XYZ file of C-alpha atoms in Angstrom:
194
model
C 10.733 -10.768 12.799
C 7.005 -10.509 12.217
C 4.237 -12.814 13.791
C 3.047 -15.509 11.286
C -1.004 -15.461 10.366
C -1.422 -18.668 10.898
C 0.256 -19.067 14.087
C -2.133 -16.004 15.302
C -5.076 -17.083 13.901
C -4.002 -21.101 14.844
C -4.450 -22.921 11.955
C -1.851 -25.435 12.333
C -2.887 -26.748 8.553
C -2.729 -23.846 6.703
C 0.552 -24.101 4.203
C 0.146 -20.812 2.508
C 3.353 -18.729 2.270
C 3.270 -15.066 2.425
C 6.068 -12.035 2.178
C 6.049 -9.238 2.728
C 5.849 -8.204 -0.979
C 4.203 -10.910 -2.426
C 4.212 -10.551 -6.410
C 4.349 -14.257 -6.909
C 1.363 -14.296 -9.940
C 2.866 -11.012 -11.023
C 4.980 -10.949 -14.698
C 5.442 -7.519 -15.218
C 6.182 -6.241 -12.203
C 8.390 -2.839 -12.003
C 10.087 -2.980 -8.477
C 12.918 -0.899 -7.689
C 14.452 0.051 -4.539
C 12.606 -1.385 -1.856
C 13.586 -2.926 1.592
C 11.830 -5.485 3.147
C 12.176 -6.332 6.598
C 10.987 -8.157 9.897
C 8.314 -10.599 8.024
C 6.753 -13.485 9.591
C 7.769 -15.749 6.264
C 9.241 -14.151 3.248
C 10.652 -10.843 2.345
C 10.030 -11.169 -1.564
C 7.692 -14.073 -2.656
C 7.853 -13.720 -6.333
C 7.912 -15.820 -9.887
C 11.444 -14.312 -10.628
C 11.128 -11.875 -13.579
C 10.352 -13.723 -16.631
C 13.692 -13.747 -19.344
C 11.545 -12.643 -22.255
C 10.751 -9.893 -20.993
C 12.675 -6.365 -19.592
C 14.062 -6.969 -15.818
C 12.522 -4.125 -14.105
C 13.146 -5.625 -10.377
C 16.432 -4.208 -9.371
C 18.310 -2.846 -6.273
C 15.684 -4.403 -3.664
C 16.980 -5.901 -0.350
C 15.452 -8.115 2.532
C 16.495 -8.426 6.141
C 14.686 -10.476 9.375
C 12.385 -12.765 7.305
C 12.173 -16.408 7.624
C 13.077 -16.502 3.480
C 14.832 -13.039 2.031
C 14.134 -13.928 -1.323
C 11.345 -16.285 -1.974
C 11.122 -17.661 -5.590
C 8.682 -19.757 -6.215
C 6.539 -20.744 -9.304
C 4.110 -23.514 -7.311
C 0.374 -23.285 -8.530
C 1.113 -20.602 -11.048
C 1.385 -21.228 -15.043
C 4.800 -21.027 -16.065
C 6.165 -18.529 -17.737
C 6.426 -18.914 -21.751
C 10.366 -18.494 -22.005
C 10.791 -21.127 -19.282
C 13.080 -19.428 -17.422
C 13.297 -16.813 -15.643
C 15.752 -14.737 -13.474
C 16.503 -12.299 -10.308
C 19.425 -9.933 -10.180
C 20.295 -7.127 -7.657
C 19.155 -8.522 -4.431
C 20.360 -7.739 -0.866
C 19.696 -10.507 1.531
C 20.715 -10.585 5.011
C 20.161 -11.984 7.828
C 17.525 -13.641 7.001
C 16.824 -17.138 9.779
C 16.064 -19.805 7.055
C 17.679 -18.951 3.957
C 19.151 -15.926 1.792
C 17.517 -17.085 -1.260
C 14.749 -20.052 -1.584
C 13.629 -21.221 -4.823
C 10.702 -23.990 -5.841
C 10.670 -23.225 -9.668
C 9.295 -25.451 -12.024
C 11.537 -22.711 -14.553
C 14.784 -23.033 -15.641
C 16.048 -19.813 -13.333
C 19.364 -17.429 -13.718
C 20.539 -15.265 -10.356
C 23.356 -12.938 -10.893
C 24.597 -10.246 -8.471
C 22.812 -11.750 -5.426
C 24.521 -10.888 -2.091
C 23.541 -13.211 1.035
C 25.026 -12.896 4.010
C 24.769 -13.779 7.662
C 21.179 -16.181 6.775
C 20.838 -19.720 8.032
C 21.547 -20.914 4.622
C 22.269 -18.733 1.857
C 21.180 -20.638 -0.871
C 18.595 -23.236 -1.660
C 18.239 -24.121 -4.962
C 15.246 -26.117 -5.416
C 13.744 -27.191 -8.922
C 10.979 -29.934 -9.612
C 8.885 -31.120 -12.857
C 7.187 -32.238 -14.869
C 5.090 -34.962 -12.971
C 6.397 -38.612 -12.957
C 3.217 -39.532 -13.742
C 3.557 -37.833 -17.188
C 6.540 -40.016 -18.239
C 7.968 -36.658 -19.410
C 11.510 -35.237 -18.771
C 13.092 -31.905 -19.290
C 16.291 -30.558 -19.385
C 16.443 -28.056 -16.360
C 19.412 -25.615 -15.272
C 19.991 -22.818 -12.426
C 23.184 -20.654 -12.847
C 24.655 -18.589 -9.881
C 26.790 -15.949 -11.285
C 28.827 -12.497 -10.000
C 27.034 -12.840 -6.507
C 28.770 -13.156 -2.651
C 27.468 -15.260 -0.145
C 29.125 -15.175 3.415
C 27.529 -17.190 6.173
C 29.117 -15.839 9.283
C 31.618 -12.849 9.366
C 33.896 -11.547 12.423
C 31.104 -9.485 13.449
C 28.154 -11.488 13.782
C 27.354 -12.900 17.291
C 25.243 -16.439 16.673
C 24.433 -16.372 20.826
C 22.067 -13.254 19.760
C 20.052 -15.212 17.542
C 16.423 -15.757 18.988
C 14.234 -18.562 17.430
C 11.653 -16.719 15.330
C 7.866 -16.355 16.180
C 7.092 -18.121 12.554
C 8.225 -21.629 14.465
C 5.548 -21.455 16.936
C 3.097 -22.449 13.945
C 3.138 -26.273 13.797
C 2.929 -26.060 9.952
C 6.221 -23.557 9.687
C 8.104 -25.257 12.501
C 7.877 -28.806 9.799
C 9.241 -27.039 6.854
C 11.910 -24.891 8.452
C 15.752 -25.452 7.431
C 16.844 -28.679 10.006
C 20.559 -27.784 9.487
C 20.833 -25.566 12.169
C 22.170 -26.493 14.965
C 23.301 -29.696 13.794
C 26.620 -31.865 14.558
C 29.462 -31.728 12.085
C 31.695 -34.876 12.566
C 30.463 -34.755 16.449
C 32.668 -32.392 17.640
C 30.501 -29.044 16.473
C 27.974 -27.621 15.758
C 26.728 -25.762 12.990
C 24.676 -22.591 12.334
C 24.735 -20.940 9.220
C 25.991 -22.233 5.594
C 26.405 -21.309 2.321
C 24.768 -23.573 -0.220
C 22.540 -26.706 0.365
C-alpha cells in the first residue's frame, strides 16, 4: 500500500481523501479497464456515474488501497437525476472496505465483486441538513454482485497494518471492526456488510 500525503508531509489535520484515480467532480467520465492498486487511501474516489446519463465506467478493478471503491458526493453539487450508480467493479483486498459510499444521491451498485477487504460494504447515505426541516426519501440497491470476506486461501497473519494509519487524521476514521471480540470468545477480521 502507498504512503499517505499527509502522513509524509505531517499534517495531522488535513481530512482530504485522495485515490488513486480521483474523478470525484467528474460526470462524464469514460473509464474502462483500469486497475488500481497499492494507494495510500482510495483506489477510485468518484461521484458514481450519474443515472441520466450513459455508464461509460466499466470493467475497472482496485486492489491494496485503504478504500477500493470510494463513492462519495461530499462538497460536490449533486447530480440532477439524484441518483446515481457503479457497475463492473473488482475490489479486493482492499484493508478498510471493498466499497465506501458518503452519497447525498440515491445510488444503485450492480455486479460489484468484493472480496478478501476488511469490510466489503459500507453503505453510507446522509441529507438534507436537519437544520432545513426537510426530508427525502433515499434508497441504495445491491444487486447481481459477490462479496466474500475470507476464503480458504487467504492467510489474515500476513496482513500488515497499512502506512495510511500512521497519519493521526486516517488512523480516527479507519474501520474499528477489526480485530474486535465476537461474543468474547473471537475475534474478528474481515466482514461482509456494515
Amino acid at each position: 500500500m502507498g504512503h499517505s500525503i499527509a502522513r509524509i508531509k505531517d499534517q495531522g489535520l488535513n481530512f482530504d481523501f485522495y485515490g488513486c484515480i480521483n474523478i470525484k467532480r467528474a460526470k462524464k467520465t469514460v473509464l474502462m479497464n483500469n486497475v488500481m492498486a497499492g494507494c495510500a487511501q482510495g483506489g477510485l474516489y468518484t461521484i458514481g456515474n450519474p443515472s441520466d446519463l450513459p455508464y461509460t465506467m466499466s470493467n475497472n478493478e482496485a486492489h491494496g488501497a485503504q478504500h477500493g471503491l470510494h463513492l462519495s458526493s461530499v462538497g460536490v453539487s449533486r447530480v440532477s437525476s439524484g441518483t446515481v450508480y457503479m457497475k463492473d467493479f473488482y475490489s479486493w483486498m482492499n484493508y478498510d472496505y471493498g466499497v465506501q459510499t458518503e452519497s447525498e444521491n440515491n445510488v444503485e451498485f450492480s455486479n460489484i465483486v468484493a472480496i478478501e477487504n476488511g469490510a466489503g460494504f459500507l453503505p453510507n447515505m446522509f441529507g438534507p441538513s436537519a437544520d432545513s426541516h426537510k426530508y427525502e426519501d433515499k434508497y441504495f440497491s445491491f444487486t447481481d454482485s459477490v462479496i466474500v470476506s475470507v476464503s480458504d486461501v487467504y492467510d489474515c497473519s500476513k496482513e500488515i497494518k497499512p502506512d495510511v494509519y500512521k497519519a493521526k487524521a486516517e488512523n480516527k476514521r479507519r474501520w474499528t471492526g477489526r480485530d474486535s471480540w465476537i461474543d468474547g470468545s473471537r475475534r474478528v477480521h474481515h466482514t461482509g456488510i456494515i
